Amino acid sequence: MFKQNALHYLNLAGFKWMIPVVKLAMWDNPREQGAEIARQIGLPIVAILLFLAMWSTGAAKVVTSLGTLPGPGAVVEAGQSLWQEHKAERQKAEAFYERQHKRNEAKLAKNPDAEVKIRPYTGKPTYLDQIVTSLKTVFTGFLVASVIAIPIGVACGLSPLLNTAISPIIQVLKPVSPLAWLPLVTMVVSALYVSDDPMMPKSFVNSAITVTLCCMWPTLINTAMGVANIDKDLINVGRVIQLGWMTQVRKIAIPASLPMIFTGLRISLGIGWMVLIAAEMLAQNPGLGKFVWDEFQNGSSESLARIMFAVITIGLIGFILDSMMQSLHKLVAHDDAVS
Amino acid sequence: MSHYLDISHISIEFPTKNGPFKALDKVDLKIARGEFISLIGHSGCGKSTVLNIVAGLYQATEGAVVLESKEVNEPGPDRAVVFQNHSLFPWLTVYENVELAVKQVFKGKKNKAEIRDWVAHNLELVHMSHALHKYPAEISGGMKQRVGIARALAMEPKVLLMDEPFGALDALTRAHLQDALMEIQAELNNTVILITHDVDEAVLLSDRIVMMTNGPAASVGDILSIDLPRPRDRLALADSPDYNHYRAEVLTFLHQKQAKPDVPIVAKSATATPADAADTDQKLDKVVGA
């Protein structure tokens, strides 16, 4: 029972490749598990090694104005140096607060009524800070997109007339690149988002809105399709028991189309993450996009390796976000039986 | 004299690109309280359409359905429907599926404990108490249909409408469910309209079999009263001359009087989507093709 549950959750969490390892640990048909491990884990490792070999031999032959293209080794080093910089910056920050603290204590000892302040540290953001900024931006944009797209999608699914009416608008806006949206968004935000003490920096708002504009469409379209294609009998059941319109939407339309909605959300988040990097470059939002851009402008001998490290980071985070959405999707999908 | 359920001269036309298509022409049927009626006929003859009009899901173009002296114009729980494909909500458990209907139908009439007991009681009736907290995907097709029946019974309908409820099941499961239905019927004595294309099912379960003519513009062809004593036992009846006589009469009607040389008798596939939409499509195809 425990084993079944454990395997079920691994599958749900997207760690399907772990299943044979767990089974092997429980000594469940070890020979078969060995073969399964070789297939599920061994083959990808072989492919990765081959890829790395091709990369390092190929990269060495490309000479750019910033030196030869870095191979895997240089990229790992770049990653390590980014980590060192992060630690150093954190130590500096700690030291900064420590000094303030001491100064304040001294002040208070002299005069217990003295007013003391803690000034925030204003060092430059480290690589990890930039990752966090990017994630915050993408989730803000994605959340806003979902909040807009799901209700409109439900409305379109329920009303073929509405769907016919706004479908052309959706089809035209859907393929627009983030680079085209951004200048417009920047101008509109500058005009409307005026405040002396803004809660969020403008660059953040610009990037998030650009993400919203680009990633809301798959959710909207999938939601509309999911709602429009609900089994007619399920709706008839609702009519027979005389559910009110709102209850019908809440208890039948939305749960029935949840798997489709999540398919849309998954695509949306993927697009949002892709779009974000470009938006951050242009909007100068201090995330991974700005990091890549700054390194490119910087043009030191280390820059290319750092950019490549960023590329790999972006890819990995995108992969993690997608697996996360896939797990959520499996949780809400009701058609596949629990084995 | 007024009847319990009076299906009075109903006709229905569906708009199509080639003008209106008349599916039913003056179907007239009086049903007494507690009577078990089967509607039988070839695919596409409009059996399901009759049922949908009684359910209030379709509106008749002419004529009316009167239940206990009140005209039927919209769907309601007093005419609960058991659909061919169980139509359980896959995101709810067996218990929750029935509960959703009970809560809605008995809003303000039953308290929490009564609702719980009533849901449990109806699932007990169809022998599904062992799987209250399973999801539809975790139980077999026959069990799903049992739950569908429990959900309909739990609404305490005046008329129970069953649209080929066992059509998607294998023969053995179907026999089990027919027996279960007879048991429940003996206990509750519901008024039932059953749509079927299975001659044995119709003879075994019904008080009267209504045989429909072929569409378009289908109507009631013949009505056969089944005077077999209840409780009926399928094994004993298999050798009974009366039973076989009734069977033969229905078969004669279907294969001689209403034979369809141009259209092969289409067996309903187990996965057929809303039976009724498929029926209408077939009819439309025929009209367009003719």
XYZ file of C-alpha atoms in Angstrom:
629
model
C 0.000 0.000 0.000
C 2.765 2.405 1.009
C 4.718 1.405 -2.060
C 1.764 1.960 -4.371
C 1.240 5.408 -2.894
C 4.908 6.307 -3.144
C 5.022 5.253 -6.806
C 1.791 7.084 -7.535
C 3.128 10.332 -6.099
C 6.419 9.986 -7.950
C 4.477 9.618 -11.172
C 2.324 12.596 -10.252
C 5.336 14.748 -9.444
C 6.911 14.004 -12.822
C 9.672 11.797 -11.442
C 8.704 8.837 -13.541
C 12.354 7.956 -14.037
C 12.692 7.506 -10.260
C 10.133 4.704 -10.217
C 12.523 1.887 -11.214
C 15.081 3.190 -8.682
C 12.510 3.028 -5.892
C 11.364 -0.390 -7.059
C 14.964 -1.559 -7.140
C 15.471 -0.271 -3.592
C 12.509 -2.451 -2.599
C 14.065 -5.367 -4.472
C 11.034 -5.731 -6.723
C 12.127 -7.782 -9.719
C 15.675 -6.340 -9.710
C 16.666 -7.528 -13.175
C 13.745 -5.776 -14.847
C 14.369 -2.630 -12.819
C 18.034 -2.665 -13.829
C 17.063 -2.709 -17.500
C 14.495 0.004 -16.895
C 17.072 2.202 -15.126
C 19.531 1.717 -17.961
C 16.839 2.866 -20.361
C 15.297 5.738 -18.416
C 18.435 7.182 -16.823
C 21.330 5.669 -18.751
C 20.242 6.727 -22.225
C 19.751 10.415 -21.355
C 23.153 10.455 -19.641
C 24.807 9.039 -22.734
C 23.076 11.675 -24.862
C 24.140 14.472 -22.529
C 27.754 13.300 -22.584
C 27.695 13.197 -26.379
C 26.224 16.692 -26.474
C 28.920 18.023 -24.132
C 31.669 16.443 -26.260
C 30.277 18.005 -29.447
C 29.915 21.347 -27.701
C 33.476 21.465 -26.394
C 35.079 20.415 -29.690
C 32.830 22.690 -31.748
C 33.124 25.712 -29.461
C 36.910 25.646 -29.503
C 36.853 26.266 -33.265
C 34.758 29.467 -33.072
C 36.839 32.546 -32.364
C 34.838 35.666 -31.511
C 35.957 39.174 -30.654
C 35.700 38.093 -27.020
C 37.923 35.071 -27.474
C 36.977 31.493 -28.352
C 33.471 30.308 -27.572
C 33.541 28.819 -24.064
C 33.198 25.078 -23.626
C 31.380 23.264 -20.783
C 34.349 23.689 -18.425
C 34.428 27.467 -18.762
C 30.675 27.631 -18.220
C 30.917 25.627 -14.997
C 33.647 28.013 -13.837
C 31.453 30.982 -14.700
C 28.719 29.439 -12.598
C 31.078 28.979 -9.685
C 32.298 32.565 -9.909
C 28.679 33.790 -9.960
C 28.100 31.798 -6.780
C 31.250 33.270 -5.171
C 30.116 36.767 -6.112
C 26.744 36.060 -4.573
C 28.343 34.919 -1.321
C 30.720 37.875 -1.249
C 27.870 40.302 -1.823
C 25.844 38.698 0.954
C 28.813 38.990 3.324
C 29.162 42.646 2.406
C 25.500 43.182 3.145
C 25.782 41.411 6.479
C 28.831 43.455 7.392
C 26.949 46.593 6.421
C 24.028 45.774 8.715
C 26.415 44.664 11.458
C 28.200 48.056 11.344
C 24.905 49.905 11.489
C 23.757 47.796 14.378
C 26.912 48.522 16.363
C 26.739 52.205 15.609
C 23.113 52.313 16.733
C 23.878 50.453 19.941
C 26.677 52.875 20.740
C 24.322 55.756 20.090
C 21.637 54.262 22.332
C 24.124 53.615 25.140
C 25.061 57.271 25.099
C 21.547 58.580 24.803
C 18.635 56.128 25.320
C 16.215 58.491 23.567
C 18.221 58.770 20.376
C 16.385 57.964 17.171
C 18.021 55.092 15.327
C 17.497 54.017 11.737
C 18.426 50.934 9.753
C 19.317 51.918 6.228
C 18.769 49.215 3.585
C 21.784 47.822 1.787
C 21.938 48.985 -1.806
C 24.543 46.759 -3.399
C 24.069 45.412 -6.894
C 21.787 42.399 -7.289
C 23.538 39.042 -7.512
C 22.736 36.265 -9.966
C 20.421 34.579 -7.470
C 18.611 37.878 -6.829
C 18.118 38.185 -10.553
C 16.647 34.693 -10.788
C 14.222 35.562 -7.988
C 13.260 38.814 -9.738
C 12.619 36.937 -12.981
C 10.454 34.365 -11.227
C 8.467 37.070 -9.446
C 7.942 38.918 -12.701
C 6.869 35.878 -14.673
C 4.442 34.716 -11.982
C 2.939 38.178 -11.638
C 2.389 38.391 -15.386
C 1.116 34.818 -15.543
C -1.267 35.334 -12.623
C -2.742 38.479 -14.123
C -3.079 36.678 -17.463
C -4.902 33.756 -15.832
C -7.247 36.023 -13.908
C -8.202 37.722 -17.175
C -8.148 34.719 -19.501
C -10.071 32.112 -17.510
C -13.294 34.120 -17.003
C -13.258 35.352 -20.613
C -12.575 31.799 -21.757
C -15.485 30.439 -19.711
C -17.765 33.142 -21.122
C -16.646 32.345 -24.693
C -17.179 28.642 -24.102
C -20.681 29.200 -22.784
C -21.716 31.628 -25.489
C -20.974 30.716 -29.114
C -22.055 34.225 -30.087
C -19.470 35.878 -27.881
C -16.892 33.403 -29.120
C -17.613 34.239 -32.759
C -17.510 37.925 -31.928
C -14.129 38.089 -30.251
C -12.353 35.208 -31.939
C -10.838 37.426 -34.698
C -9.428 39.827 -32.114
C -7.823 36.943 -30.258
C -6.398 35.455 -33.458
C -4.785 38.788 -34.405
C -3.375 39.638 -30.978
C -2.119 36.135 -30.257
C 0.933 36.068 -32.574
C 2.276 39.517 -31.616
C 5.864 39.405 -30.372
C 6.729 40.754 -26.906
C 9.240 43.087 -28.559
C 6.382 44.796 -30.362
C 4.267 45.100 -27.216
C 6.965 46.467 -24.973
C 7.347 50.015 -26.365
C 3.586 50.468 -26.216
C 3.381 49.036 -22.717
C 6.239 51.289 -21.603
C 4.510 54.406 -22.870
C 1.137 53.461 -21.423
C 2.622 52.544 -18.053
C 4.615 55.813 -17.942
C 1.432 57.702 -18.634
C -0.859 55.889 -16.212
C 1.354 54.506 -13.468
C 2.365 57.759 -11.800
C 3.134 57.769 -8.120
C 5.778 59.346 -5.913
C 6.392 56.175 -4.009
C 5.634 53.349 -6.428
C 5.011 49.938 -4.928
C 6.750 48.230 -7.816
C 9.426 49.622 -10.121
C 8.238 50.539 -13.600
C 10.604 48.106 -15.286
C 8.940 45.312 -13.318
C 5.441 46.459 -14.281
C 6.428 46.778 -17.944
C 7.903 43.288 -18.076
C 5.026 41.707 -16.194
C 2.393 43.309 -18.420
C 4.258 42.239 -21.528
C 4.287 38.686 -20.194
C 0.549 38.969 -19.528
C -0.193 40.194 -23.043
C 1.743 37.381 -24.650
C 0.779 34.447 -22.444
C -2.944 34.889 -21.844
C -4.061 33.495 -25.200
C -3.448 29.757 -24.808
C -5.331 29.776 -21.491
C -8.191 31.735 -23.006
C -8.498 29.515 -26.072
C -8.172 26.242 -24.163
C -10.656 27.315 -21.515
C -13.175 28.314 -24.168
C -12.678 25.009 -25.970
C -12.936 23.008 -22.747
C -16.150 24.689 -21.702
C -17.695 24.506 -25.170
C -17.043 20.775 -25.462
C -18.447 19.562 -22.170
C -20.414 16.356 -22.562
C -23.984 17.466 -23.313
C -25.397 14.859 -20.964
C -23.550 16.395 -18.014
C -25.202 19.712 -18.776
C -28.551 17.963 -19.120
C -28.093 16.441 -15.667
C -27.679 19.996 -14.386
C -30.848 21.040 -16.182
C -32.842 18.108 -14.805
C -31.909 18.926 -11.220
C -32.570 22.594 -12.024
C -29.245 24.079 -11.043
C -29.145 27.849 -11.301
C -26.992 29.393 -14.002
C -24.140 30.325 -11.683
C -24.199 26.957 -9.931
C -24.189 25.286 -13.336
C -21.009 27.196 -14.212
C -19.390 26.635 -10.831
C -20.318 22.987 -10.291
C -20.320 21.662 -13.852
C -18.703 23.892 -16.481
C -15.538 24.760 -14.593
C -14.736 21.367 -13.058
C -15.513 19.634 -16.344
C -13.121 21.856 -18.267
C -10.420 21.967 -15.599
C -8.094 19.581 -17.467
C -8.299 21.758 -20.580
C -7.813 24.916 -18.527
C -4.659 23.458 -17.045
C -3.357 22.459 -20.455
C -3.784 26.108 -21.414
C -2.114 27.337 -18.238
C 0.845 25.085 -18.854
C 1.362 26.417 -22.370
C 0.860 29.960 -21.087
C 3.490 29.678 -18.404
C 5.958 28.276 -20.947
C 5.343 31.154 -23.307
C 5.476 33.638 -20.413
C 8.908 32.425 -19.366
C 10.214 32.621 -22.922
C 8.804 36.094 -23.431
C 10.059 37.332 -20.078
C 13.747 37.200 -21.000
C 13.211 39.403 -24.050
C 10.990 41.773 -22.088
C 13.543 42.091 -19.308
C 16.294 42.912 -21.770
C 14.355 45.811 -23.208
C 12.637 46.958 -20.040
C 15.815 46.715 -17.955
C 13.984 44.729 -15.276
C 16.776 43.407 -13.034
C 16.206 39.741 -13.845
C 17.920 37.145 -16.010
C 17.145 39.035 -19.223
C 18.950 42.114 -17.959
C 21.809 39.920 -16.787
C 22.292 38.540 -20.294
C 22.021 41.991 -21.818
C 24.466 43.548 -19.345
C 26.992 40.791 -19.923
C 26.651 41.285 -23.658
C 27.251 45.036 -23.296
C 30.025 44.432 -20.820
C 31.998 42.379 -23.278
C 34.659 41.009 -20.952
C 36.473 37.759 -21.585
C 34.150 36.055 -19.103
C 30.924 37.382 -20.619
C 30.228 34.597 -23.086
C 30.636 31.895 -20.461
C 28.314 33.794 -18.136
C 25.719 34.206 -20.857
C 25.881 30.487 -21.591
C 25.453 29.754 -17.921
C 22.388 32.008 -17.969
C 21.038 30.150 -21.013
C 21.321 26.849 -19.171
C 19.724 28.355 -16.061
C 16.837 29.729 -18.111
C 16.338 26.342 -19.721
C 16.415 24.482 -16.419
C 13.970 26.855 -14.753
C 11.658 26.622 -17.748
C 11.827 22.842 -17.498
C 11.038 22.917 -13.774
C 8.105 25.287 -14.292
C 6.738 23.015 -16.988
C 7.055 19.866 -14.852
C 5.322 21.722 -12.058
C 2.390 22.573 -14.289
C 2.321 19.037 -15.627
C 2.031 17.656 -12.091
C -0.797 20.063 -11.358
C -2.458 18.986 -14.585
C -2.241 15.327 -13.586
C -3.812 16.202 -10.239
C -6.886 17.782 -11.785
C -7.265 15.394 -14.732
C -10.102 13.071 -13.836
C -10.160 10.792 -16.826
C -7.161 8.609 -16.120
C -7.941 6.059 -13.461
C -5.739 5.715 -10.425
C -4.015 2.429 -11.041
C -60.702 10.294 -17.454
C -57.387 11.945 -16.762
C -54.208 9.955 -16.974
C -51.158 10.147 -14.761
C -48.883 10.965 -17.664
C -50.471 12.043 -20.907
C -48.251 12.390 -23.952
C -50.763 14.085 -26.120
C -50.318 14.231 -29.898
C -46.796 15.524 -29.830
C -44.940 16.408 -33.013
C -41.530 17.928 -33.283
C -39.671 19.581 -36.125
C -35.981 20.324 -36.198
C -34.780 23.168 -38.379
C -32.240 22.021 -40.970
C -30.597 23.674 -43.943
C -33.136 21.992 -46.235
C -36.123 23.215 -44.286
C -37.773 21.782 -41.188
C -37.395 18.098 -40.528
C -40.303 16.405 -38.843
C -38.972 13.767 -36.474
C -42.172 12.857 -34.647
C -45.716 13.024 -35.914
C -48.538 13.034 -33.370
C -47.150 10.583 -30.877
C -49.949 9.812 -28.470
C -49.511 7.791 -25.308
C -51.327 7.568 -21.992
C -49.479 6.104 -19.064
C -50.940 5.042 -15.708
C -49.248 5.533 -12.381
C -46.781 2.762 -11.570
C -46.718 1.490 -15.118
C -43.504 0.309 -16.743
C -43.455 1.261 -20.418
C -40.804 0.394 -22.983
C -40.354 2.320 -26.197
C -38.823 0.158 -28.879
C -38.034 0.860 -32.506
C -35.240 1.023 -35.030
C -32.328 3.366 -34.591
C -33.238 6.862 -35.601
C -36.986 6.410 -35.153
C -37.170 9.134 -32.541
C -37.518 7.095 -29.342
C -34.996 9.268 -27.578
C -36.697 12.369 -28.881
C -39.956 11.328 -27.193
C -38.072 10.806 -23.959
C -36.336 14.162 -24.238
C -39.634 15.919 -24.764
C -41.100 14.257 -21.676
C -37.945 15.239 -19.796
C -38.447 18.806 -20.957
C -35.043 18.926 -22.623
C -36.749 19.403 -26.024
C -39.899 21.374 -26.689
C -42.587 19.735 -28.821
C -43.643 21.776 -31.838
C -47.237 20.559 -31.459
C -49.072 18.756 -28.691
C -48.225 18.649 -25.032
C -47.005 16.436 -22.242
C -49.200 16.551 -19.169
C -48.038 15.037 -15.913
C -50.572 14.886 -13.081
C -52.694 17.497 -14.857
C -49.756 19.897 -15.229
C -48.130 20.684 -18.527
C -44.425 19.944 -18.790
C -42.345 22.741 -20.297
C -38.912 22.533 -18.746
C -36.630 19.905 -17.266
C -37.174 19.020 -13.646
C -36.332 16.405 -11.035
C -39.903 15.030 -11.071
C -38.866 13.506 -14.420
C -35.390 12.208 -13.587
C -33.379 10.862 -16.508
C -30.929 7.956 -16.560
C -28.683 8.630 -19.539
C -27.113 5.963 -21.704
C -23.574 6.877 -20.766
C -24.161 7.148 -17.020
C -23.259 10.856 -17.113
C -21.665 10.858 -13.709
C -19.450 13.815 -12.910
C -15.956 12.345 -13.105
C -14.525 14.772 -10.556
C -16.980 13.695 -7.856
C -17.087 10.424 -5.938
C -20.034 8.045 -6.193
C -21.475 9.508 -3.012
C -20.923 13.119 -4.069
C -22.548 12.509 -7.434
C -25.793 11.456 -5.798
C -25.400 14.056 -3.067
C -25.155 16.907 -5.584
C -28.576 16.005 -6.967
C -30.149 15.352 -3.559
C -28.882 18.632 -2.124
C -30.285 20.555 -5.055
C -33.635 18.764 -5.237
C -34.348 18.718 -1.501
C -32.922 22.163 -0.768
C -34.614 23.386 2.402
C -36.670 20.195 2.731
C -34.097 17.852 4.220
C -31.467 18.666 6.828
C -27.857 17.519 6.628
C -28.391 14.193 8.375
C -31.473 13.427 6.287
C -29.590 14.205 3.101
C -26.781 11.894 4.153
C -29.198 9.089 4.981
C -31.168 9.537 1.788
C -28.037 9.412 -0.403
C -26.820 6.322 1.440
C -30.244 4.691 1.195
C -30.464 5.122 -2.566
C -26.967 3.818 -3.130
C -27.897 0.856 -0.923
C -30.888 0.195 -3.212
C -28.579 -0.316 -6.190
C -26.030 -2.249 -4.087
C -23.289 0.341 -4.358
C -22.682 0.960 -0.645
C -19.243 -0.610 -0.894
C -17.906 2.053 -3.259
C -19.216 5.312 -1.841
C -15.891 7.081 -1.998
C -14.628 5.801 -5.318
C -14.462 7.965 -8.398
C -16.348 6.963 -11.547
C -13.073 6.137 -13.298
C -12.380 3.538 -10.603
C -15.565 1.492 -11.017
C -16.912 -0.648 -13.871
C -19.435 0.443 -16.488
C -22.236 -1.522 -14.837
C -21.505 0.066 -11.470
C -21.502 3.529 -13.010
C -24.933 2.881 -14.433
C -26.140 1.672 -11.019
C -25.006 4.971 -9.561
C -26.753 6.809 -12.385
C -29.961 4.962 -11.473
C -29.464 5.732 -7.782
C -29.040 9.401 -8.607
C -32.277 9.412 -10.595
C -34.197 7.456 -7.935
C -32.918 9.799 -5.227
C -34.786 12.652 -6.881
C -38.054 10.804 -6.074
C -39.288 11.306 -9.610
C -42.918 10.982 -10.602
C -41.689 9.400 -13.817
C -38.319 7.746 -14.234
C -36.972 8.197 -17.758
C -34.331 5.741 -18.913
C -32.578 6.309 -22.219
C -31.093 2.967 -23.260
C -29.566 2.709 -19.816
C -28.013 -0.693 -20.402
C -27.167 -0.301 -24.080
C -23.470 0.223 -23.475
C -23.035 -2.801 -21.210
C -22.086 -6.387 -21.928
C -24.863 -9.006 -21.889
C -24.130 -10.445 -18.441
C -23.843 -7.074 -16.732
C -26.997 -5.980 -18.504
C -28.872 -9.010 -17.142
C -27.690 -8.214 -13.615
C -28.860 -4.648 -13.901
C -32.212 -5.665 -15.360
C -32.754 -7.930 -12.360
C -31.719 -5.136 -10.022
C -34.136 -2.788 -11.743
C -37.007 -5.297 -11.405
C -36.220 -5.662 -7.693
C -36.285 -1.894 -7.191
C -39.427 -1.615 -9.273
C -41.170 -4.223 -7.111
C -40.284 -2.194 -4.045
C -40.918 1.364 -5.217
C -43.449 0.849 -8.008
C -42.231 3.809 -10.025
C -43.699 4.959 -13.281
C -40.996 4.226 -15.821
C -40.394 4.951 -19.487
C -37.540 2.866 -20.835
C -36.016 3.373 -24.256
C -34.487 0.185 -25.575
C -33.574 -1.648 -28.744
C -33.365 -4.958 -26.948
C -36.466 -7.124 -27.453
C -35.770 -9.404 -24.482
C -35.228 -6.470 -22.199
C -38.501 -4.903 -23.277
C -40.558 -8.093 -22.750
C -38.897 -8.951 -19.450
C -39.309 -5.549 -17.815
C -42.421 -3.946 -19.252
C -46.106 -3.799 -18.538
C -46.593 -2.442 -22.029
C -44.290 -2.204 -25.021
C -44.778 0.734 -27.332
C -43.457 -0.023 -30.796
C -42.608 2.976 -32.902
C -42.779 3.270 -36.667
C -39.747 4.325 -38.639
C -38.919 7.975 -38.995
C -39.082 10.556 -40.351
C -42.395 11.596 -38.865
C -42.399 8.573 -36.601
C -45.389 7.747 -34.459
C -46.721 4.943 -32.291
C -47.133 1.832 -34.446
C -48.480 -0.716 -32.015
C -48.829 -1.234 -28.302
C -48.376 -4.647 -26.783
C -49.532 -5.433 -23.235
C -47.306 -7.925 -21.479
C -49.443 -9.951 -19.093
C -46.727 -12.008 -17.491
C -47.002 -12.459 -13.723
C -44.476 -10.687 -11.514
C -41.959 -11.264 -10.100
C -40.537 -12.419 -13.396
C -37.608 -14.750 -13.582
C -35.527 -14.727 -16.739
C -34.647 -18.406 -16.533
C -38.229 -19.581 -16.039
C -39.440 -17.266 -18.789
C -36.922 -18.539 -21.302
C -39.057 -21.671 -21.697
C -42.410 -19.983 -21.288
C -44.606 -20.048 -24.421
C -46.251 -16.730 -23.431
C -42.902 -15.022 -23.170
C -41.798 -16.350 -26.511
C -45.079 -15.346 -28.054
C -44.624 -11.727 -26.934
C -41.074 -11.788 -28.125
C -42.166 -13.032 -31.504
C -44.761 -10.289 -31.805
C -42.234 -7.545 -31.166
C -39.785 -9.143 -33.575
C -42.458 -9.414 -36.245
C -43.282 -5.766 -35.840
C -39.670 -4.692 -36.048
C -38.565 -6.965 -38.865
C -41.682 -7.319 -41.032
C -44.055 -4.449 -40.518
C -41.317 -1.891 -40.001
C -38.430 -3.527 -41.821
C -35.907 -1.104 -43.180
C -34.512 -2.551 -46.385
C -32.563 0.580 -47.239
C -30.913 1.138 -43.889
C -29.086 -1.628 -42.065
C -30.011 -1.887 -38.402
C -27.262 0.041 -36.751
C -26.048 -1.429 -33.518
C -25.391 1.284 -31.036
C -21.725 1.363 -30.260
C -20.745 1.218 -26.640
C -19.018 4.551 -26.807
C -21.755 6.384 -28.665
C -22.050 9.949 -27.506
C -25.403 11.428 -26.553
C -27.649 8.863 -28.054
C -30.102 11.366 -29.041
C -27.797 13.683 -30.959
C -26.548 10.664 -32.891
C -30.126 9.666 -33.623
C -30.959 13.068 -34.969
C -27.834 13.120 -37.100
C -28.738 9.796 -38.630
C -32.204 11.029 -39.381
C -30.881 14.162 -40.958
C -28.441 12.179 -43.058
C -31.248 10.037 -44.314
C -33.383 12.986 -45.202
C -30.566 14.685 -47.005
C -29.606 11.443 -48.736
C -33.161 10.604 -49.831
